[in-house]
mmCIF file of C-alpha atoms in Angstrom:
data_model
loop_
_atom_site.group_PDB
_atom_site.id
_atom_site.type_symbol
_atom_site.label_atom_id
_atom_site.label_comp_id
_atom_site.label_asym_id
_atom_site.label_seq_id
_atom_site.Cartn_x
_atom_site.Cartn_y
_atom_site.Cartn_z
ATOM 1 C CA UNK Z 10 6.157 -8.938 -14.007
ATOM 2 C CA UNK Z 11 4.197 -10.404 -11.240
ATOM 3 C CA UNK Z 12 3.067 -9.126 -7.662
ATOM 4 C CA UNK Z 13 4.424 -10.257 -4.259
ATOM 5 C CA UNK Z 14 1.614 -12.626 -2.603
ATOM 6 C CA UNK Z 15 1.862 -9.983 -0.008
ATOM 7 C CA UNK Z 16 1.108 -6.463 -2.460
ATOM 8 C CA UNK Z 17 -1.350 -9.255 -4.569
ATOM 9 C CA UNK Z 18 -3.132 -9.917 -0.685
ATOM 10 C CA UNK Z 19 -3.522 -5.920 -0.231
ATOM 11 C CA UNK Z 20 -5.041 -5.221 -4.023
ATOM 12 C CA UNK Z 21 -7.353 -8.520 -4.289
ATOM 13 C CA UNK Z 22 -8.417 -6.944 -0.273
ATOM 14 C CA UNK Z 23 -8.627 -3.475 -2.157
ATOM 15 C CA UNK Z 24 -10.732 -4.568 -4.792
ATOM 16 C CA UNK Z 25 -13.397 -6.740 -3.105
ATOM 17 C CA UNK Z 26 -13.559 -3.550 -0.566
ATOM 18 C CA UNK Z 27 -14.603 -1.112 -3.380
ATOM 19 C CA UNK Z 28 -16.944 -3.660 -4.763
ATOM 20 C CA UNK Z 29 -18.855 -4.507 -1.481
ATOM 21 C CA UNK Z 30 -18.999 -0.732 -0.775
ATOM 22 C CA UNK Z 31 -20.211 -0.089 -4.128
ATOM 23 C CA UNK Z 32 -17.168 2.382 -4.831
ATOM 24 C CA UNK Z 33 -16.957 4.058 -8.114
ATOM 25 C CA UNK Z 34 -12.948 3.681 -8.252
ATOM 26 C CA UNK Z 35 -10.352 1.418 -6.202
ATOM 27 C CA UNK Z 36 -7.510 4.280 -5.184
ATOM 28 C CA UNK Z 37 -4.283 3.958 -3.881
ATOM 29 C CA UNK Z 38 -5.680 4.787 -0.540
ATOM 30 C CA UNK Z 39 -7.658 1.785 -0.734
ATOM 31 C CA UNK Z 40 -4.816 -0.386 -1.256
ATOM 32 C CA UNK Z 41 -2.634 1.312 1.566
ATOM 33 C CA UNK Z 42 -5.485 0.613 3.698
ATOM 34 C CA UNK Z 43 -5.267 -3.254 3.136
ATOM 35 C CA UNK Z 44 -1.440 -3.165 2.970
ATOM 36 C CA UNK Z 45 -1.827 -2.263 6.732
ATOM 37 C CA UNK Z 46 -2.469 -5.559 7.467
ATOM 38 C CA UNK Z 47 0.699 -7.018 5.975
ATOM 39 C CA UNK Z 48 2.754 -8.012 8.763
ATOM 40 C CA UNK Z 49 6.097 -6.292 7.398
ATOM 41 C CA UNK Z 50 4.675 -2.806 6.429
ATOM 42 C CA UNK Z 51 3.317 -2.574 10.336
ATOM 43 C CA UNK Z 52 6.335 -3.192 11.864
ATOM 44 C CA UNK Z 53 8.179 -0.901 9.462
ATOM 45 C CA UNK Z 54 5.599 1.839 9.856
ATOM 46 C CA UNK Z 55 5.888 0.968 13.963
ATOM 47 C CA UNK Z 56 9.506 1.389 13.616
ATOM 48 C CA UNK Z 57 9.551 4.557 11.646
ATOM 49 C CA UNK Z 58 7.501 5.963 14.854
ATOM 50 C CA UNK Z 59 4.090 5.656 13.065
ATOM 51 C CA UNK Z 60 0.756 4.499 14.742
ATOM 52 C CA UNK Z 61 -1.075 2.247 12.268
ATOM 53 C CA UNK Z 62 -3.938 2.535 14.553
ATOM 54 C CA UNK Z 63 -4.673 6.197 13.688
ATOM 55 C CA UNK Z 64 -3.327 5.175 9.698
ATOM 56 C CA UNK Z 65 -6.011 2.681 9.535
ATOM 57 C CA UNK Z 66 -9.106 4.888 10.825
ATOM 58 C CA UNK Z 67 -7.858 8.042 8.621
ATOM 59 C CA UNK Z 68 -7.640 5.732 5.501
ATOM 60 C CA UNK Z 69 -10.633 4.218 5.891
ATOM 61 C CA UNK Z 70 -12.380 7.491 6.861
ATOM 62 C CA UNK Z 71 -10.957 9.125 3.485
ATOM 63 C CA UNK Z 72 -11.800 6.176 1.864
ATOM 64 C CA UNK Z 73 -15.458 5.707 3.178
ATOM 65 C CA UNK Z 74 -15.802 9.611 3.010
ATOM 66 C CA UNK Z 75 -14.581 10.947 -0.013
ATOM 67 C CA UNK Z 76 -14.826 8.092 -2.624
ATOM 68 C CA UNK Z 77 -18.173 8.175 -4.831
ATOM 69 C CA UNK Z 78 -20.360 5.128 -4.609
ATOM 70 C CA UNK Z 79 -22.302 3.412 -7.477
ATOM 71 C CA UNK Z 80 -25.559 2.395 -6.745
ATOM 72 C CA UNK Z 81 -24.387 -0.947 -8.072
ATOM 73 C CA UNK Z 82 -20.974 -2.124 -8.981
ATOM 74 C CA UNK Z 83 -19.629 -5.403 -11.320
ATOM 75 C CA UNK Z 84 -16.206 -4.522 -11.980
ATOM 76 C CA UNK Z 85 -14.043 -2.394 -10.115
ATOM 77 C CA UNK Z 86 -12.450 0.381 -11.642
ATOM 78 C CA UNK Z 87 -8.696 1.859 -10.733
ATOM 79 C CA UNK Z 88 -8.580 5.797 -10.427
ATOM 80 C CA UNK Z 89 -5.734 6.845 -12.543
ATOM 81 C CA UNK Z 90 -3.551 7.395 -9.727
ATOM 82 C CA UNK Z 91 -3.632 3.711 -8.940
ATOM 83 C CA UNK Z 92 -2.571 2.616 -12.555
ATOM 84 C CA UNK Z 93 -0.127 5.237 -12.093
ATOM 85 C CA UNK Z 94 1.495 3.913 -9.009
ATOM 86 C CA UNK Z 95 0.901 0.489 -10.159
ATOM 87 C CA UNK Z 96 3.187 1.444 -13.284
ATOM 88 C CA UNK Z 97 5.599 3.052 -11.039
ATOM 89 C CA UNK Z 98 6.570 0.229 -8.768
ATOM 90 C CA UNK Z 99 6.629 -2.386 -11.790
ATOM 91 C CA UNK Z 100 9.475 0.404 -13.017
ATOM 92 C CA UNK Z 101 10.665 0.255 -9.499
ATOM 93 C CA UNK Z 102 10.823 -3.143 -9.538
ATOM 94 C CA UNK Z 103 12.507 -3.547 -12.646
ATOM 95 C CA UNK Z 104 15.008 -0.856 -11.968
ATOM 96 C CA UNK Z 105 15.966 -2.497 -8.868
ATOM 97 C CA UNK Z 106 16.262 -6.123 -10.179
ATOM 98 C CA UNK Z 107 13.506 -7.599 -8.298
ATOM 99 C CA UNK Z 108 11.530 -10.668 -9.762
ATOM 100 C CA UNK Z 109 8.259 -9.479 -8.489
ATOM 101 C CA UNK Z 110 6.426 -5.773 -7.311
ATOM 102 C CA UNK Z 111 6.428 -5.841 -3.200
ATOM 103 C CA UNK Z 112 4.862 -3.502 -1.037
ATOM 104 C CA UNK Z 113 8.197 -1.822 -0.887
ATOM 105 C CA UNK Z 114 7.887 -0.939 -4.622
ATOM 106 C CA UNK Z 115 4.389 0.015 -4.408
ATOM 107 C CA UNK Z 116 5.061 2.591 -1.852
ATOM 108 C CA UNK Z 117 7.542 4.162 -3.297
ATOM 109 C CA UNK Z 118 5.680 4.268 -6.774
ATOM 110 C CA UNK Z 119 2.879 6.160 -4.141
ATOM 111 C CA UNK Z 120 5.390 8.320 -3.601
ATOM 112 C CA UNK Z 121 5.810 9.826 -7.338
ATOM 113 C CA UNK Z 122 2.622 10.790 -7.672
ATOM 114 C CA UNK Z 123 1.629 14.293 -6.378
ATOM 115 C CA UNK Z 124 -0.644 15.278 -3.775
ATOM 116 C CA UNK Z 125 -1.703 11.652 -3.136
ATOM 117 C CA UNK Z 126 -3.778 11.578 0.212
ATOM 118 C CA UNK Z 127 -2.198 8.228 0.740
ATOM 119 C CA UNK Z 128 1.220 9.740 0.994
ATOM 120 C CA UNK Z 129 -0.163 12.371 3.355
ATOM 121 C CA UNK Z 130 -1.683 10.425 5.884
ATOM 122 C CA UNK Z 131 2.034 8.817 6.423
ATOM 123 C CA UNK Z 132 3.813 11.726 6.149
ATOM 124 C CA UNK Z 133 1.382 13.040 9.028
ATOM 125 C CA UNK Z 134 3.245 10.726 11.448
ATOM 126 C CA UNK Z 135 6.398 12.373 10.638
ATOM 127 C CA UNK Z 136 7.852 9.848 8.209
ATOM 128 C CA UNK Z 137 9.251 10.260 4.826
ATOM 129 C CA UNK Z 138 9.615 7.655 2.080
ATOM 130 C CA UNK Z 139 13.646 6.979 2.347
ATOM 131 C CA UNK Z 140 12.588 6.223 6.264
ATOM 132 C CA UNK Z 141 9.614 3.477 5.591
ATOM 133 C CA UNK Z 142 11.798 2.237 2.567
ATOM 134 C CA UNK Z 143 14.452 2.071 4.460
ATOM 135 C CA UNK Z 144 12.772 0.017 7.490
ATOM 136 C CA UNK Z 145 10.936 -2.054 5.209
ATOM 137 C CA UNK Z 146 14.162 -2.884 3.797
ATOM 138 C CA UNK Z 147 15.555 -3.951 7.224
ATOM 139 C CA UNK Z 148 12.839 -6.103 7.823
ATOM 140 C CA UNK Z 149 13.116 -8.021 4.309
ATOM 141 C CA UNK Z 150 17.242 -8.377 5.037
ATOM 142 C CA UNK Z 151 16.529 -9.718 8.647
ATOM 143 C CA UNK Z 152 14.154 -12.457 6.873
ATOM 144 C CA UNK Z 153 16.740 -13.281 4.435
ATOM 145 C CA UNK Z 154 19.284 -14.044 6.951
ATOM 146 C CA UNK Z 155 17.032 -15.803 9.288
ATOM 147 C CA UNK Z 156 16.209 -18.098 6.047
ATOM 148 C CA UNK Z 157 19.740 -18.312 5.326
ATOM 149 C CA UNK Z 158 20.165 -19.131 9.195
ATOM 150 C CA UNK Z 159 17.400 -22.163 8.701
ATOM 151 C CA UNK Z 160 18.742 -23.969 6.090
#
């Protein structure tokens, strides 16, 4: 099963990151960070009552921070919780039907893995994953019936 352009955008972002900052692993974090920028996930975090201007800073900080640094780096590694979140939205995606992983699947696969930093800095802004699902889910439903509306 493939990724979304949009979750493919955030991880391909994720991965040059760790490389030009010589990081020893690429973490979930790190891909959360770069999923910020997708245009869907901010408005759903926005609508959810989140401020993706203090997400960004306290994932990058965490990221910068707490993330061990090579003094040289090829190929990036995945921290085991990222192939285990990555495995959990493909079975997200494949339990729901979908034809690719979204962002929508990768945060909830974030979501089954415990005490994952990622998951705490959005809980910190008071929202849980059946809210952010739930708005991202909103926004994907208003773009299929603007499409609809287009054609």
């Amino acid at each position: 099963m493939e990724y979304s352009k949009h979750l493919l955008t955030a991880i391909h972002g994720a991965a040059e990151f760790t490389k030009e900052h010589n990081l020893e692993l690429c973490t979930p974090e790190t891909v959360l960070f770069f999923i910020c920028d997708d245009i869907d996930f901010r408005k759903a975090f926005i609508n959810c009552g989140g401020d993706i201007d203090i997400l960004e800073p306290d994932l990058y900080d965490y990221i910068t921070e707490n993330i061990d640094r090579c003094s040289s780096i090829t190929t990036v590694q995945n921290s085991l919780a990222l192939e285990c979140t990555l495995e959990n939205a493909q079975t997200s995606a494949q339990n729901s039907g979908s034809a690719s992983i979204k962002i929508k699947h990768f945060i909830h696969g974030m979501w089954q893995i415990d005490d994952l930093y990622a998951v705490y800095f959005i809980e910190k802004h008071g929202i849980s994953e059946a809210d952010l699902l739930s708005a991202l889910a909103d926004i994907e439903e208003d773009e299929v019936e603007e499409e609809e509306e287009d054609k």
